[in-house]
PDB file of C-alpha atoms in Angstrom:
ATOM      1  CA  MET Q 468     -24.053 -14.530  15.918  1.00 87.00           C
ATOM      2  CA  GLU Q 469     -21.323 -12.051  16.822  1.00 93.00           C
ATOM      3  CA  ARG Q 470     -19.255 -10.342  14.140  1.00 97.00           C
ATOM      4  CA  TRP Q 471     -15.656  -9.491  15.047  1.00 97.00           C
ATOM      5  CA  ASP Q 472     -13.007  -7.225  13.603  1.00 97.00           C
ATOM      6  CA  LEU Q 473     -10.014  -9.198  12.373  1.00 97.00           C
ATOM      7  CA  TYR Q 474      -6.554  -8.055  13.541  1.00 97.00           C
ATOM      8  CA  ASP Q 475      -3.162  -8.829  12.004  1.00 96.00           C
ATOM      9  CA  SER Q 476      -0.134 -10.194  13.875  1.00 96.00           C
ATOM     10  CA  ASN Q 477       0.717  -6.656  15.070  1.00 96.00           C
ATOM     11  CA  LEU Q 478      -2.864  -6.307  16.376  1.00 97.00           C
ATOM     12  CA  ASN Q 479      -3.822  -3.717  13.794  1.00 96.00           C
ATOM     13  CA  LYS Q 480      -7.337  -3.874  12.367  1.00 96.00           C
ATOM     14  CA  THR Q 481      -7.316  -5.389   8.908  1.00 97.00           C
ATOM     15  CA  GLY Q 482     -10.661  -3.938   7.819  1.00 97.00           C
ATOM     16  CA  LYS Q 483     -12.052  -7.475   7.537  1.00 96.00           C
ATOM     17  CA  ILE Q 484     -14.850  -8.868   9.672  1.00 96.00           C
ATOM     18  CA  VAL Q 485     -15.373 -12.484  10.683  1.00 96.00           C
ATOM     19  CA  THR Q 486     -18.177 -14.215  12.531  1.00 95.00           C
ATOM     20  CA  GLU Q 487     -17.694 -16.028  15.812  1.00 92.00           C
ATOM     21  CA  GLU Q 488     -18.199 -19.312  13.956  1.00 93.00           C
ATOM     22  CA  SER Q 489     -15.486 -18.534  11.397  1.00 91.00           C
ATOM     23  CA  GLN Q 490     -12.122 -20.232  11.384  1.00 92.00           C
ATOM     24  CA  ILE Q 491      -9.683 -17.413  12.090  1.00 94.00           C
ATOM     25  CA  PRO Q 492      -6.608 -17.808   9.884  1.00 92.00           C
ATOM     26  CA  ASN Q 493      -3.267 -18.365  11.586  1.00 91.00           C
ATOM     27  CA  GLY Q 494      -1.509 -15.086  12.278  1.00 93.00           C
ATOM     28  CA  PHE Q 495      -4.798 -13.220  12.703  1.00 96.00           C
ATOM     29  CA  TYR Q 496      -6.789 -12.446  15.845  1.00 97.00           C
ATOM     30  CA  HIS Q 497     -10.019 -11.177  17.272  1.00 96.00           C
ATOM     31  CA  MET Q 498     -10.139  -9.064  20.442  1.00 98.00           C
ATOM     32  CA  SER Q 499     -11.544 -10.012  23.867  1.00 97.00           C
ATOM     33  CA  LEU Q 500     -11.963  -8.024  27.065  1.00 98.00           C
ATOM     34  CA  GLU Q 501     -11.206  -9.393  30.522  1.00 97.00           C
ATOM     35  CA  ILE Q 502     -12.904  -7.132  33.021  1.00 98.00           C
ATOM     36  CA  TRP Q 503     -11.808  -6.998  36.643  1.00 98.00           C
ATOM     37  CA  VAL Q 504     -14.037  -4.903  38.926  1.00 98.00           C
ATOM     38  CA  ILE Q 505     -12.241  -3.711  42.058  1.00 98.00           C
ATOM     39  CA  ASN Q 506     -14.141  -1.949  44.839  1.00 97.00           C
ATOM     40  CA  SER Q 507     -12.999   0.712  47.314  1.00 97.00           C
ATOM     41  CA  SER Q 508     -12.024  -2.028  49.801  1.00 97.00           C
ATOM     42  CA  ASN Q 509      -9.555  -3.297  47.175  1.00 97.00           C
ATOM     43  CA  HIS Q 510     -11.476  -6.532  46.696  1.00 98.00           C
ATOM     44  CA  VAL Q 511     -12.039  -8.003  43.249  1.00 98.00           C
ATOM     45  CA  LEU Q 512     -15.359  -9.223  41.867  1.00 98.00           C
ATOM     46  CA  LEU Q 513     -15.426 -12.786  40.568  1.00 98.00           C
ATOM     47  CA  THR Q 514     -18.277 -14.641  38.917  1.00 97.00           C
ATOM     48  CA  LYS Q 515     -18.763 -18.393  39.036  1.00 96.00           C
ATOM     49  CA  ASN Q 516     -19.503 -20.173  35.780  1.00 92.00           C
ATOM     50  CA  SER Q 517     -22.485 -22.487  35.610  1.00 87.00           C
ATOM     51  CA  ILE Q 518     -21.906 -26.243  35.553  1.00 84.00           C
ATOM     52  CA  ASP Q 519     -22.600 -26.466  31.847  1.00 74.00           C
ATOM     53  CA  TYR Q 520     -20.040 -28.700  30.201  1.00 68.00           C
ATOM     54  CA  SER Q 521     -20.861 -27.329  26.765  1.00 72.00           C
ATOM     55  CA  LYS Q 522     -19.289 -24.024  27.919  1.00 77.00           C
ATOM     56  CA  ARG Q 523     -15.695 -23.196  28.804  1.00 79.00           C
ATOM     57  CA  TYR Q 524     -14.441 -23.625  32.374  1.00 82.00           C
ATOM     58  CA  PRO Q 525     -17.631 -24.985  33.975  1.00 81.00           C
ATOM     59  CA  GLY Q 526     -17.867 -24.315  37.710  1.00 88.00           C
ATOM     60  CA  SER Q 527     -14.749 -22.124  37.748  1.00 94.00           C
ATOM     61  CA  TRP Q 528     -14.498 -18.632  39.174  1.00 97.00           C
ATOM     62  CA  CYS Q 529     -13.577 -15.994  36.578  1.00 97.00           C
ATOM     63  CA  CYS Q 530     -13.447 -12.311  35.838  1.00 97.00           C
ATOM     64  CA  ILE Q 531     -16.140 -10.897  33.590  1.00 97.00           C
ATOM     65  CA  GLY Q 532     -15.246 -11.383  29.955  1.00 95.00           C
ATOM     66  CA  GLY Q 533     -16.460 -11.175  26.410  1.00 95.00           C
ATOM     67  CA  ASN Q 534     -15.485 -10.349  22.849  1.00 96.00           C
ATOM     68  CA  LEU Q 535     -15.398  -6.960  21.188  1.00 97.00           C
ATOM     69  CA  ILE Q 536     -17.826  -6.916  18.309  1.00 97.00           C
ATOM     70  CA  ALA Q 537     -17.131  -5.304  14.950  1.00 97.00           C
ATOM     71  CA  ASP Q 538     -16.655  -1.514  15.046  1.00 97.00           C
ATOM     72  CA  GLU Q 539     -17.078  -1.413  18.840  1.00 97.00           C
ATOM     73  CA  THR Q 540     -14.850   0.768  21.027  1.00 97.00           C
ATOM     74  CA  ILE Q 541     -13.341  -0.670  24.188  1.00 97.00           C
ATOM     75  CA  LYS Q 542     -15.579   1.543  26.376  1.00 96.00           C
ATOM     76  CA  ASP Q 543     -18.704   0.497  24.468  1.00 97.00           C
ATOM     77  CA  GLY Q 544     -17.592  -3.129  24.727  1.00 98.00           C
ATOM     78  CA  LEU Q 545     -17.119  -2.749  28.478  1.00 97.00           C
ATOM     79  CA  LYS Q 546     -20.641  -1.349  28.871  1.00 97.00           C
ATOM     80  CA  ARG Q 547     -22.227  -4.052  26.710  1.00 97.00           C
ATOM     81  CA  ILE Q 548     -20.349  -6.977  28.262  1.00 97.00           C
ATOM     82  CA  LEU Q 549     -20.957  -5.807  31.848  1.00 97.00           C
ATOM     83  CA  TYR Q 550     -24.661  -5.419  31.144  1.00 96.00           C
ATOM     84  CA  ASN Q 551     -24.934  -8.786  29.354  1.00 95.00           C
ATOM     85  CA  LYS Q 552     -23.000 -10.631  32.068  1.00 95.00           C
ATOM     86  CA  ILE Q 553     -24.196  -8.999  35.307  1.00 97.00           C
ATOM     87  CA  GLY Q 554     -27.179  -6.872  34.274  1.00 96.00           C
ATOM     88  CA  MET Q 555     -25.628  -3.618  35.432  1.00 95.00           C
ATOM     89  CA  THR Q 556     -24.614  -0.376  33.812  1.00 93.00           C
ATOM     90  CA  LEU Q 557     -21.509   0.984  35.533  1.00 93.00           C
ATOM     91  CA  SER Q 558     -20.248   4.566  35.382  1.00 91.00           C
ATOM     92  CA  LEU Q 559     -16.780   3.518  34.118  1.00 93.00           C
ATOM     93  CA  GLU Q 560     -15.354   6.759  35.515  1.00 94.00           C
ATOM     94  CA  LYS Q 561     -12.084   5.113  36.558  1.00 97.00           C
ATOM     95  CA  VAL Q 562     -10.852   2.364  34.245  1.00 97.00           C
ATOM     96  CA  GLU Q 563      -7.350   1.164  33.446  1.00 97.00           C
ATOM     97  CA  ILE Q 564      -7.014  -0.438  30.040  1.00 97.00           C
ATOM     98  CA  LYS Q 565      -3.890  -2.532  29.489  1.00 96.00           C
ATOM     99  CA  GLU Q 566      -2.193  -3.320  26.190  1.00 96.00           C
ATOM    100  CA  PRO Q 567      -3.592  -6.306  24.265  1.00 97.00           C
ATOM    101  CA  ILE Q 568      -1.794  -9.616  24.654  1.00 95.00           C
ATOM    102  CA  LYS Q 569      -2.003 -12.337  22.025  1.00 95.00           C
ATOM    103  CA  ARG Q 570      -3.178 -15.747  23.138  1.00 92.00           C
ATOM    104  CA  ASP Q 571      -1.788 -18.294  20.728  1.00 88.00           C
ATOM    105  CA  PRO Q 572      -2.724 -20.770  19.382  1.00 89.00           C
ATOM    106  CA  TYR Q 573      -6.294 -19.607  20.038  1.00 90.00           C
ATOM    107  CA  ASN Q 574      -6.227 -16.678  17.594  1.00 94.00           C
ATOM    108  CA  TYR Q 575      -7.446 -14.037  19.964  1.00 94.00           C
ATOM    109  CA  ALA Q 576      -5.882 -11.233  21.959  1.00 97.00           C
ATOM    110  CA  TYR Q 577      -7.205 -10.068  25.287  1.00 96.00           C
ATOM    111  CA  ILE Q 578      -7.260  -6.641  26.823  1.00 97.00           C
ATOM    112  CA  THR Q 579      -7.192  -6.530  30.609  1.00 97.00           C
ATOM    113  CA  CYS Q 580      -9.583  -3.826  31.825  1.00 97.00           C
ATOM    114  CA  ILE Q 581      -9.569  -2.869  35.475  1.00 97.00           C
ATOM    115  CA  VAL Q 582     -12.728  -1.068  36.554  1.00 98.00           C
ATOM    116  CA  PHE Q 583     -12.617   0.697  39.914  1.00 98.00           C
ATOM    117  CA  GLU Q 584     -16.206   0.857  41.060  1.00 96.00           C
ATOM    118  CA  ASN Q 585     -18.398  -0.149  43.972  1.00 96.00           C
ATOM    119  CA  LEU Q 586     -21.358  -2.227  42.987  1.00 94.00           C
ATOM    120  CA  ASN Q 587     -23.878  -4.035  45.110  1.00 95.00           C
ATOM    121  CA  ILE Q 588     -23.726  -7.770  44.459  1.00 94.00           C
ATOM    122  CA  LYS Q 589     -27.410  -8.025  45.436  1.00 95.00           C
ATOM    123  CA  ASN Q 590     -28.243  -6.082  42.255  1.00 96.00           C
ATOM    124  CA  ILE Q 591     -26.463  -8.499  39.916  1.00 96.00           C
ATOM    125  CA  LYS Q 592     -28.642 -10.321  37.402  1.00 96.00           C
ATOM    126  CA  PHE Q 593     -26.961 -12.948  35.265  1.00 95.00           C
ATOM    127  CA  ILE Q 594     -28.525 -11.949  31.954  1.00 91.00           C
ATOM    128  CA  ASP Q 595     -26.742 -14.505  29.749  1.00 89.00           C
ATOM    129  CA  GLN Q 596     -27.005 -17.219  32.436  1.00 87.00           C
ATOM    130  CA  ASN Q 597     -23.391 -18.319  31.929  1.00 88.00           C
ATOM    131  CA  SER Q 598     -22.666 -17.397  35.548  1.00 91.00           C
ATOM    132  CA  VAL Q 599     -24.548 -18.409  38.660  1.00 93.00           C
ATOM    133  CA  SER Q 600     -22.866 -16.547  41.510  1.00 95.00           C
ATOM    134  CA  ALA Q 601     -20.686 -13.529  42.273  1.00 97.00           C
ATOM    135  CA  GLN Q 602     -18.506 -12.483  45.169  1.00 97.00           C
ATOM    136  CA  TYR Q 603     -15.920  -9.910  46.138  1.00 98.00           C
ATOM    137  CA  ILE Q 604     -12.708 -11.416  47.479  1.00 97.00           C
ATOM    138  CA  ASN Q 605      -9.495 -10.063  48.936  1.00 97.00           C
ATOM    139  CA  LYS Q 606      -5.928 -10.804  47.893  1.00 98.00           C
ATOM    140  CA  ASN Q 607      -5.394 -13.742  50.283  1.00 98.00           C
ATOM    141  CA  GLU Q 608      -8.672 -15.386  49.239  1.00 98.00           C
ATOM    142  CA  LEU Q 609      -7.770 -14.967  45.567  1.00 98.00           C
ATOM    143  CA  ILE Q 610      -4.355 -16.565  46.056  1.00 98.00           C
ATOM    144  CA  LYS Q 611      -5.960 -19.452  47.951  1.00 98.00           C
ATOM    145  CA  MET Q 612      -8.562 -19.948  45.191  1.00 97.00           C
ATOM    146  CA  CYS Q 613      -5.803 -19.971  42.543  1.00 97.00           C
ATOM    147  CA  ASN Q 614      -3.832 -22.567  44.512  1.00 97.00           C
ATOM    148  CA  ASN Q 615      -6.949 -24.717  45.063  1.00 96.00           C
ATOM    149  CA  GLY Q 616      -7.859 -24.822  41.371  1.00 96.00           C
ATOM    150  CA  GLU Q 617     -11.073 -22.824  41.829  1.00 96.00           C
ATOM    151  CA  ILE Q 618     -10.041 -20.103  39.365  1.00 97.00           C
ATOM    152  CA  ALA Q 619     -10.125 -20.786  35.622  1.00 94.00           C
ATOM    153  CA  TYR Q 620      -6.511 -21.768  34.961  1.00 93.00           C
ATOM    154  CA  TYR Q 621      -5.969 -19.393  32.053  1.00 91.00           C
ATOM    155  CA  LEU Q 622      -6.465 -16.395  34.387  1.00 95.00           C
ATOM    156  CA  ILE Q 623      -3.790 -17.265  36.945  1.00 95.00           C
ATOM    157  CA  GLU Q 624      -0.901 -15.653  35.054  1.00 93.00           C
ATOM    158  CA  ARG Q 625      -2.956 -12.483  34.527  1.00 93.00           C
ATOM    159  CA  ILE Q 626      -3.929 -12.420  38.200  1.00 97.00           C
ATOM    160  CA  ASN Q 627      -0.276 -12.662  39.230  1.00 96.00           C
ATOM    161  CA  ASN Q 628       0.900 -10.087  36.673  1.00 94.00           C
ATOM    162  CA  GLU Q 629      -1.948  -7.557  36.700  1.00 94.00           C
ATOM    163  CA  ILE Q 630      -4.456  -7.947  39.530  1.00 97.00           C
ATOM    164  CA  LEU Q 631      -2.782  -8.836  42.831  1.00 97.00           C
ATOM    165  CA  LYS Q 632      -1.004  -5.487  43.042  1.00 96.00           C
ATOM    166  CA  TYR Q 633      -4.372  -3.716  43.357  1.00 96.00           C
ATOM    167  CA  LEU Q 634      -5.704  -5.873  46.188  1.00 96.00           C
ATOM    168  CA  ASP Q 635      -5.302  -5.733  49.961  1.00 82.00           C
TER     169      ASP Q 635
END
């Protein structure tokens, strides 16, 4: 069971820790990372969620994501989440970390992290088995997938605001 730092409405750490099964009080948040890997061809890596209806967004294409655990830095969270999701340790030499954005009424804030790195899809291993496939796609393919409902709906605004500008 994950333990998370609790943040106030200004996204400052409160010094309190909650578990992932806790009810987070209104006006408080935990922090999540949304990780977008972009290669040197300016294509973005997406993973496809398994068709498991007990999980969120079954069968949808998504970025790599996960929650920061208590006392974890963003860089350490990136390393852990990338390894747990795709079985790879990336260099993280070039990363852009955006400001956190609150997602109400869900009591979490997300940090968009853009990782510029080439990785070989053939080396991906879906450690947590929440995903079943991965692919790099270009800007036009991403727009088409958004319009066709293939992308998890909650990501479309972020894609438009943060990701498309990096893609060819």
